[in-house]
Coordinates of C-alpha atoms in Angstrom, one line a residue:
Chain G
E35 CA 66.3 74.5 131.4
D36 CA 67.0 77.8 129.5
Q37 CA 65.9 80.7 131.5
V38 CA 66.1 84.6 131.5
T39 CA 65.4 86.7 134.5
Q40 CA 65.3 90.6 134.3
S41 CA 65.5 93.0 137.2
P42 CA 64.2 95.3 138.4
E43 CA 60.7 94.7 137.1
A44 CA 60.1 98.5 137.1
L45 CA 62.3 101.4 137.5
R46 CA 61.6 105.1 137.8
L47 CA 64.4 107.6 137.2
Q48 CA 64.7 111.4 137.1
E49 CA 65.9 112.8 133.8
G50 CA 69.7 112.6 133.9
E51 CA 69.9 110.0 136.5
S52 CA 72.0 107.1 135.2
S53 CA 71.2 103.5 136.1
S54 CA 71.5 99.9 134.9
L55 CA 69.1 97.1 134.0
N56 CA 70.0 93.5 134.7
C57 CA 69.5 90.4 132.7
S58 CA 70.7 87.1 134.2
Y59 CA 70.5 83.9 132.1
T60 CA 71.1 80.2 132.1
V61 CA 71.3 78.6 128.7
S62 CA 72.9 75.6 127.0
G63 CA 74.8 76.8 124.1
L64 CA 74.4 80.6 124.0
R65 CA 74.0 81.8 120.4
G66 CA 73.7 85.4 121.4
L67 CA 72.2 87.8 123.9
F68 CA 69.7 90.3 122.6
W69 CA 68.3 93.6 123.8
Y70 CA 65.0 95.0 122.6
R71 CA 63.0 98.1 123.3
Q72 CA 59.2 97.9 123.4
D73 CA 56.9 100.9 123.5
P74 CA 53.3 100.6 124.5
G75 CA 51.1 99.1 121.8
K76 CA 54.0 98.3 119.6
G77 CA 56.2 95.3 118.8
P78 CA 59.7 95.0 120.2
E79 CA 62.4 96.9 118.4
F80 CA 65.9 95.5 118.2
L81 CA 68.7 97.3 120.0
F82 CA 71.8 95.1 120.4
T83 CA 73.2 91.6 120.0
L84 CA 76.2 90.5 122.1
Y85 CA 77.9 87.3 121.4
S86 CA 80.8 86.7 123.9
A87 CA 81.7 87.6 127.4
G88 CA 83.4 90.9 127.6
E89 CA 81.7 92.4 124.5
E90 CA 80.2 95.8 124.7
K91 CA 77.9 97.8 122.4
E92 CA 76.7 101.4 122.5
K93 CA 73.9 103.3 120.9
E94 CA 73.2 106.9 122.0
R95 CA 72.6 106.8 125.8
L96 CA 72.5 103.0 125.9
K97 CA 75.4 100.6 126.5
A98 CA 75.1 96.9 126.7
T99 CA 77.6 94.6 128.3
L100 CA 77.9 90.8 128.6
T101 CA 79.4 88.4 131.1
K102 CA 79.1 84.5 131.2
K103 CA 76.0 84.8 133.5
E104 CA 74.4 88.1 132.9
S105 CA 74.1 91.3 130.8
F106 CA 73.6 94.8 131.8
L107 CA 72.0 97.7 129.9
H108 CA 73.4 100.9 131.1
I109 CA 71.4 104.1 130.6
T110 CA 73.5 107.2 130.9
A111 CA 71.7 110.6 131.5
P112 CA 68.4 109.2 130.4
K113 CA 65.6 111.4 128.8
P114 CA 61.8 110.9 129.0
E115 CA 61.8 109.5 125.5
D116 CA 63.9 106.6 126.9
S117 CA 60.8 105.5 128.7
A118 CA 59.8 102.0 127.5
T119 CA 60.0 98.3 128.4
Y120 CA 63.4 96.8 127.8
L121 CA 63.4 93.1 126.9
C122 CA 66.4 90.7 127.1
A123 CA 66.5 87.5 125.2
V124 CA 68.9 84.7 124.8
G125 CA 69.4 82.7 121.6
S126 CA 69.5 79.0 122.1
G127 CA 70.3 76.4 119.5
T128 CA 69.9 77.6 115.8
Y129 CA 66.8 79.7 116.0
K130 CA 65.1 79.7 119.5
Y131 CA 64.9 82.9 121.6
I132 CA 64.0 82.9 125.3
F133 CA 62.7 86.3 126.4
G134 CA 62.7 87.7 129.9
T135 CA 59.6 89.5 131.2
G136 CA 61.2 92.9 130.8
T137 CA 62.0 96.0 132.8
R138 CA 59.5 98.8 132.6
L139 CA 61.5 102.1 132.6
K140 CA 59.9 105.4 133.3
V141 CA 62.1 108.6 133.1
L142 CA 60.6 111.7 134.7
A143 CA 61.2 115.2 133.3
Chain U
D158 CA 59.9 99.0 103.5
A159 CA 56.5 98.8 105.4
G160 CA 57.9 96.5 108.0
V161 CA 56.0 93.4 109.2
I162 CA 52.3 93.9 108.8
Q163 CA 49.7 92.2 111.1
S164 CA 46.0 92.2 111.0
P165 CA 43.7 92.7 112.7
R166 CA 45.3 95.0 115.3
H167 CA 42.5 94.2 117.8
E168 CA 40.2 91.3 117.9
V169 CA 37.4 90.7 120.4
T170 CA 35.5 87.4 120.1
E171 CA 33.4 85.1 122.2
M172 CA 34.6 81.8 123.6
G173 CA 34.2 79.0 121.1
Q174 CA 34.6 81.2 118.1
E175 CA 37.3 80.8 115.4
V176 CA 40.0 83.4 115.3
T177 CA 42.5 84.0 112.4
L178 CA 45.5 86.2 112.8
R179 CA 47.3 87.3 109.7
C180 CA 51.0 88.3 109.0
K181 CA 52.9 89.7 106.1
P182 CA 56.6 89.4 106.7
I183 CA 59.2 91.8 105.3
S184 CA 60.0 91.0 101.7
G185 CA 63.1 88.8 101.3
H186 CA 63.0 87.5 104.8
N187 CA 63.1 83.7 105.0
S188 CA 62.4 83.1 108.6
L189 CA 59.0 83.8 110.4
F190 CA 58.1 83.5 114.0
W191 CA 54.8 83.7 115.8
Y192 CA 54.9 84.8 119.5
R193 CA 52.4 85.3 122.3
Q194 CA 52.9 88.0 124.9
T195 CA 51.2 88.1 128.4
M196 CA 52.1 90.0 131.5
M197 CA 52.8 86.8 133.4
R198 CA 54.8 84.8 130.9
G199 CA 56.3 87.5 128.7
L200 CA 57.0 86.6 125.1
E201 CA 56.7 83.0 124.2
L202 CA 57.6 81.4 120.8
L203 CA 54.7 79.5 119.3
I204 CA 56.0 78.4 116.0
Y205 CA 58.9 79.0 113.7
F206 CA 58.9 78.8 109.8
N207 CA 62.0 78.7 107.6
N208 CA 61.4 79.1 103.9
N209 CA 57.7 78.6 104.4
V210 CA 58.2 75.2 106.2
P211 CA 57.3 74.8 109.8
I212 CA 60.4 73.8 111.7
D213 CA 59.4 74.0 115.3
D214 CA 55.8 74.1 116.6
S215 CA 56.6 72.8 120.1
G216 CA 55.4 76.1 121.6
M217 CA 51.9 75.8 120.2
P218 CA 49.8 75.4 123.3
E219 CA 47.4 72.7 122.1
D220 CA 45.6 71.3 119.1
R221 CA 43.3 74.3 119.1
F222 CA 46.2 76.4 117.6
S223 CA 47.4 75.9 114.0
A224 CA 49.6 78.0 111.7
K225 CA 50.3 78.0 108.0
M226 CA 52.6 79.7 105.6
P227 CA 51.4 79.1 102.1
N228 CA 53.9 81.4 100.5
A229 CA 56.8 83.7 101.5
S230 CA 54.6 86.7 101.9
F231 CA 51.8 85.5 104.1
S232 CA 51.2 83.5 107.3
T233 CA 48.2 82.8 109.5
L234 CA 47.7 81.7 113.0
K235 CA 44.3 80.1 113.8
I236 CA 42.7 79.3 117.1
Q237 CA 39.6 77.1 117.0
P238 CA 37.8 77.0 119.3
S239 CA 39.0 80.1 121.2
E240 CA 39.0 80.2 125.0
P241 CA 39.3 83.2 127.5
R242 CA 42.9 82.0 128.4
D243 CA 44.0 82.7 124.9
S244 CA 43.6 86.4 125.5
A245 CA 47.0 88.0 124.8
V246 CA 49.0 90.0 122.3
Y247 CA 50.2 87.9 119.4
F248 CA 53.3 89.0 117.5
C249 CA 54.7 88.0 114.2
A250 CA 58.4 88.5 113.5
S251 CA 60.6 88.0 110.5
S252 CA 64.3 87.7 109.9
P253 CA 66.4 88.3 106.7
L254 CA 67.7 85.8 104.2
G255 CA 71.4 84.9 104.6
G256 CA 71.3 82.6 107.4
S257 CA 71.4 85.0 110.3
T258 CA 68.3 84.9 112.4
D259 CA 69.7 87.1 115.0
T260 CA 67.9 90.3 114.2
Q261 CA 64.1 89.8 114.3
Y262 CA 61.8 92.4 113.1
F263 CA 58.4 92.5 114.9
G264 CA 55.1 93.5 113.7
P265 CA 52.8 95.7 115.7
G266 CA 50.9 92.8 117.2
T267 CA 47.3 91.7 117.4
R268 CA 45.6 92.2 120.8
L269 CA 43.1 89.3 121.2
T270 CA 40.4 89.3 123.7
V271 CA 38.2 86.2 124.2
L272 CA 35.1 86.8 126.3

């Protein structure tokens, strides 16, 4: 069964304190690994797509990496505006997405 | 572009009532998805449309749920009759023409509360 598990469920960081979020997955036929950011009261906002093990993508203070079993979202020197829920999803088949339940990140000033 | 538009943003209804959620996808997008989000289960795919045709409705919980896409610019999700366990945030997402459904653009969601 396709499954996505994110850890930790919640994370509190001081401004400037770097850390990583984990997304482990099992899927038959990975189409891609996706990261989204979700702010309270809003829909998820697309961040990255990773397609193969070893691939990395960066955007500002965020860097996503992918292995055959998991993905990491590294946050370098976070700021309070990085506070949000970060969702990981795997693409299965031609159109399905299986989402994890997310990591709630709070960055304190 | 205005992005994906959903209405209403909030809906409070009583058990047994009919609820209709509406979605306007981004113009030119040929794929549309309806999701339900709860704290316990996260985001769950309910139904997927491609070129206005329902391709996969296996995520629809039961016969009380139905979805339509009469044209490329409008879709509805209907719950009849509604039950308290249907309380959740419902999202609509669309993806662009060209074959790639990798980038989904989500609407702001409809928060449904069934009393």
